[in-house]
Amino acid sequence: DAKTTQPNSMESNEEEPVHLPCNHSTISGTDYIHWYRQLPSQGPEYVIHGLTSNVNNRMASLAIAEDRKSSTLILHRATLRDAAVYYCILRSTGANNLFFGTGTRLTVIP
Amino acid sequence: DAGVTQSPTHLIKTRGQQVTLRCSPKSGHDTVSWYQQALGQGPQFIFQYYEEEERQRGNFPDRFSGHQFPNYSSELNVNALLLGDSALYLCASSLFDRDFHGYTFGSGTRLTVV
């Protein structure tokens, strides 16, 4: 599986947008980009995923660069409950599992 | 609709002992994957079960074994426990098809080996 690179940590003020970057320069044309987050004392939870086009759901937006070598998870208005470790993961088409890196620890400042 | 249920939530074992962890998948899911998460690290893939067979395996020794039952629930067994096996063990369920929509995770079992 292709590797992703994320900053170890980021901070954001409450009620402001957050942009979490992910680099994946070795991504192949059939790799999906998945984002999960893990709140304290919980298992990871699905946030969003995409292939080529930008994606929106009730939790977040995923912006994918035109060359697909990077992507950004956007939280439109950070709340204290968004404080978590965010994982960016590549999954090959047809693969039925996910391999996690160390993620980005997001701290939300009141 | 119950999500993924894991038991027990916490466990303390002695080096050399054996442990069994249990997982009930989300309703409608047929595949169970197990992950080990050491403190400060991301989850590491142990193995995946579908149709009561181990389908994929990560880089874990044979001391780690599993089982899936006809009702899709699963067990993770670890023999000859080492101190380094202390971790959060996560179970994730999914549907085994080509249009993979992702996992639903349980809250995990915290195993401490002393």
Short mmCIF file of C-alpha atoms in Angstrom, two decimals:
data_model
loop_
_atom_site.label_atom_id
_atom_site.label_comp_id
_atom_site.label_asym_id
_atom_site.label_seq_id
_atom_site.Cartn_x
_atom_site.Cartn_y
_atom_site.Cartn_z
CA ASP A 1 0.00 0.00 0.00
CA ALA A 2 1.20 3.48 -0.85
CA LYS A 3 2.38 5.61 2.05
CA THR A 4 0.88 8.84 3.38
CA THR A 5 2.60 11.67 5.25
CA GLN A 6 0.77 13.80 7.79
CA PRO A 7 1.92 16.39 10.33
CA ASN A 8 2.21 14.92 13.81
CA SER A 9 0.04 17.58 15.38
CA MET A 10 -2.04 20.68 14.64
CA GLU A 11 -3.98 23.20 16.67
CA SER A 12 -7.13 25.08 15.84
CA ASN A 13 -9.33 27.60 17.58
CA GLU A 14 -12.86 26.58 18.33
CA GLU A 15 -15.44 27.57 15.71
CA GLU A 16 -12.79 28.17 13.05
CA PRO A 17 -12.19 26.01 9.96
CA VAL A 18 -9.44 23.38 10.08
CA HIS A 19 -7.46 22.12 7.11
CA LEU A 20 -5.66 18.82 7.75
CA PRO A 21 -3.13 18.03 5.01
CA CYS A 22 -2.02 14.65 3.71
CA ASN A 23 0.70 13.92 1.18
CA HIS A 24 0.59 10.74 -0.88
CA SER A 25 3.00 11.26 -3.73
CA THR A 26 3.14 7.55 -4.67
CA ILE A 27 -0.62 7.14 -4.98
CA SER A 28 -1.77 4.98 -7.89
CA GLY A 29 -4.69 5.74 -10.15
CA THR A 30 -6.95 3.24 -8.42
CA ASP A 31 -6.16 4.13 -4.80
CA TYR A 32 -8.97 5.55 -2.71
CA ILE A 33 -8.21 8.16 -0.03
CA HIS A 34 -9.87 7.40 3.30
CA TRP A 35 -9.98 9.55 6.43
CA TYR A 36 -10.74 8.19 9.88
CA ARG A 37 -10.52 9.85 13.24
CA GLN A 38 -10.02 8.45 16.71
CA LEU A 39 -11.43 10.28 19.70
CA PRO A 40 -9.87 9.64 23.11
CA SER A 41 -10.66 6.19 24.51
CA GLN A 42 -12.57 5.14 21.39
CA GLY A 43 -11.97 3.15 18.24
CA PRO A 44 -11.43 4.97 14.95
CA GLU A 45 -14.51 6.24 13.16
CA TYR A 46 -15.06 6.82 9.47
CA VAL A 47 -14.98 10.44 8.35
CA ILE A 48 -14.95 10.53 4.56
CA HIS A 49 -13.37 8.95 1.48
CA GLY A 50 -12.89 9.78 -2.19
CA LEU A 51 -11.13 8.80 -5.38
CA THR A 52 -10.69 11.82 -7.66
CA SER A 53 -13.39 14.40 -7.05
CA ASN A 54 -13.89 16.51 -3.95
CA VAL A 55 -16.38 15.02 -1.52
CA ASN A 56 -18.67 16.52 1.11
CA ASN A 57 -20.65 14.95 3.90
CA ARG A 58 -22.17 16.08 7.17
CA MET A 59 -18.89 15.68 9.03
CA ALA A 60 -16.32 17.16 6.67
CA SER A 61 -15.13 17.90 3.15
CA LEU A 62 -12.31 16.19 1.29
CA ALA A 63 -10.37 18.24 -1.22
CA ILE A 64 -8.19 16.19 -3.57
CA ALA A 65 -5.42 17.82 -5.57
CA GLU A 66 -5.68 17.58 -9.33
CA ASP A 67 -2.60 15.33 -9.53
CA ARG A 68 -3.94 13.35 -6.52
CA LYS A 69 -0.59 13.53 -4.76
CA SER A 70 -2.09 15.33 -1.83
CA SER A 71 -5.44 15.85 -0.17
CA THR A 72 -6.91 17.99 2.59
CA LEU A 73 -9.58 17.15 5.12
CA ILE A 74 -11.61 20.24 5.94
CA LEU A 75 -13.61 20.64 9.13
CA HIS A 76 -15.73 23.69 8.48
CA ARG A 77 -16.17 24.77 12.08
CA ALA A 78 -14.08 23.03 14.70
CA THR A 79 -15.68 22.13 17.99
CA LEU A 80 -14.09 20.73 21.13
CA ARG A 81 -15.54 17.36 20.19
CA ASP A 82 -13.40 17.35 17.03
CA ALA A 83 -10.23 16.97 19.10
CA ALA A 84 -8.90 13.61 17.92
CA VAL A 85 -6.20 11.84 15.93
CA TYR A 86 -6.98 12.03 12.22
CA TYR A 87 -5.69 9.30 9.92
CA CYS A 88 -5.28 9.62 6.15
CA ILE A 89 -5.14 6.16 4.52
CA LEU A 90 -4.81 4.92 0.95
CA ARG A 91 -6.72 1.82 -0.09
CA SER A 92 -6.24 -0.03 -3.35
CA THR A 93 -9.38 -0.74 -5.35
CA GLY A 94 -10.52 -4.23 -4.46
CA ALA A 95 -8.60 -4.24 -1.18
CA ASN A 96 -10.80 -4.92 1.77
CA ASN A 97 -8.63 -3.59 4.57
CA LEU A 98 -6.96 -0.42 5.75
CA PHE A 99 -3.41 0.22 6.98
CA PHE A 100 -3.05 3.09 9.41
CA GLY A 101 -0.10 5.43 9.93
CA THR A 102 0.42 7.58 13.02
CA GLY A 103 -2.00 10.34 11.99
CA THR A 104 -2.33 14.00 13.02
CA ARG A 105 -3.34 14.88 16.56
CA LEU A 106 -5.73 17.83 16.38
CA THR A 107 -6.07 20.04 19.44
CA VAL A 108 -9.02 22.44 19.52
CA ILE A 109 -8.48 25.51 21.67
CA PRO A 110 -11.55 27.02 23.35
CA ASP B 1 -28.82 -0.66 15.67
CA ALA B 2 -25.90 -1.99 17.72
CA GLY B 3 -22.47 -1.23 16.44
CA VAL B 4 -19.40 -3.38 17.05
CA THR B 5 -19.28 -4.86 20.52
CA GLN B 6 -16.05 -6.00 22.14
CA SER B 7 -15.48 -7.83 25.41
CA PRO B 8 -13.99 -7.49 27.88
CA THR B 9 -13.19 -3.77 27.94
CA HIS B 10 -10.13 -4.22 30.15
CA LEU B 11 -7.98 -7.21 30.98
CA ILE B 12 -4.83 -7.84 33.00
CA LYS B 13 -2.79 -10.97 32.30
CA THR B 14 0.56 -12.36 33.40
CA ARG B 15 3.45 -13.05 31.04
CA GLY B 16 3.17 -16.49 29.49
CA GLN B 17 -0.58 -16.74 29.88
CA GLN B 18 -3.11 -17.01 27.11
CA VAL B 19 -5.95 -14.57 26.40
CA THR B 20 -9.14 -14.61 24.32
CA LEU B 21 -10.84 -11.42 23.16
CA ARG B 22 -14.30 -11.34 21.66
CA CYS B 23 -16.05 -9.26 19.01
CA SER B 24 -19.61 -9.04 17.69
CA PRO B 25 -19.80 -7.23 14.36
CA LYS B 26 -22.27 -4.56 13.38
CA SER B 27 -25.59 -5.97 12.20
CA GLY B 28 -25.39 -6.80 8.50
CA HIS B 29 -21.60 -7.03 8.38
CA ASP B 30 -19.92 -10.33 7.53
CA THR B 31 -16.21 -9.56 7.88
CA VAL B 32 -14.16 -8.98 11.01
CA SER B 33 -10.68 -7.49 11.19
CA TRP B 34 -8.48 -7.23 14.24
CA TYR B 35 -5.98 -4.47 14.99
CA GLN B 36 -3.40 -3.90 17.72
CA GLN B 37 -2.77 -0.32 18.84
CA ALA B 38 0.21 0.42 21.05
CA LEU B 39 0.25 3.66 23.01
CA GLY B 40 0.87 6.64 20.74
CA GLN B 41 0.78 4.56 17.56
CA GLY B 42 -1.78 3.97 14.85
CA PRO B 43 -3.67 0.67 14.72
CA GLN B 44 -1.67 -2.20 13.20
CA PHE B 45 -3.51 -4.83 11.14
CA ILE B 46 -3.39 -8.33 12.65
CA PHE B 47 -5.75 -10.36 10.43
CA GLN B 48 -9.14 -10.48 8.79
CA TYR B 49 -11.83 -13.16 8.84
CA TYR B 50 -14.55 -13.81 6.31
CA GLU B 51 -16.67 -16.94 5.87
CA GLU B 52 -14.96 -18.38 8.96
CA GLU B 53 -11.55 -18.29 7.29
CA GLU B 54 -8.52 -16.08 7.77
CA ARG B 55 -8.33 -14.08 4.55
CA GLN B 56 -5.43 -11.72 5.17
CA ARG B 57 -2.75 -11.45 7.82
CA GLY B 58 -0.43 -8.68 8.90
CA ASN B 59 3.08 -9.06 10.28
CA PHE B 60 2.20 -10.82 13.53
CA PRO B 61 3.59 -14.10 14.90
CA ASP B 62 1.66 -17.35 15.06
CA ARG B 63 1.00 -16.69 18.76
CA PHE B 64 -1.85 -14.56 17.43
CA SER B 65 -4.72 -16.64 16.12
CA GLY B 66 -8.38 -16.13 15.53
CA HIS B 67 -11.69 -17.64 14.76
CA GLN B 68 -14.93 -16.57 13.16
CA PHE B 69 -18.24 -18.21 13.99
CA PRO B 70 -21.26 -18.83 11.73
CA ASN B 71 -23.00 -15.77 13.24
CA TYR B 72 -19.98 -13.66 12.08
CA SER B 73 -18.71 -12.99 15.59
CA SER B 74 -15.02 -13.47 16.14
CA GLU B 75 -12.36 -14.24 18.72
CA LEU B 76 -8.73 -13.21 18.91
CA ASN B 77 -6.42 -15.52 20.84
CA VAL B 78 -2.93 -14.66 21.96
CA ASN B 79 -0.71 -17.37 23.44
CA ALA B 80 2.45 -17.05 25.53
CA LEU B 81 1.82 -13.40 26.31
CA LEU B 82 4.75 -11.00 26.29
CA LEU B 83 4.98 -7.62 27.97
CA GLY B 84 5.04 -6.10 24.48
CA ASP B 85 1.57 -7.47 23.78
CA SER B 86 0.15 -4.81 26.09
CA ALA B 87 -2.03 -2.68 23.83
CA LEU B 88 -5.53 -1.70 22.81
CA TYR B 89 -7.02 -4.43 20.61
CA LEU B 90 -9.58 -3.17 18.15
CA CYS B 91 -12.15 -5.12 16.21
CA ALA B 92 -13.57 -3.70 13.01
CA SER B 93 -16.43 -5.07 10.96
CA SER B 94 -17.29 -4.53 7.30
CA LEU B 95 -18.95 -6.06 4.27
CA PHE B 96 -16.69 -8.25 2.14
CA ASP B 97 -17.41 -6.96 -1.31
CA ARG B 98 -15.59 -5.06 -4.00
CA ASP B 99 -17.31 -1.79 -3.15
CA PHE B 100 -15.65 -1.39 0.23
CA HIS B 101 -17.28 1.36 2.24
CA GLY B 102 -15.02 1.12 5.23
CA TYR B 103 -14.95 -0.21 8.71
CA THR B 104 -17.02 0.19 11.81
CA PHE B 105 -14.77 -0.11 14.85
CA GLY B 106 -15.49 -1.18 18.37
CA SER B 107 -14.12 0.70 21.36
CA GLY B 108 -11.49 -1.95 21.94
CA THR B 109 -10.14 -4.18 24.68
CA ARG B 110 -7.29 -2.75 26.73
CA LEU B 111 -4.89 -5.62 27.50
CA THR B 112 -2.18 -5.16 30.09
CA VAL B 113 0.48 -7.86 30.47
CA VAL B 114 2.40 -7.80 33.73
#
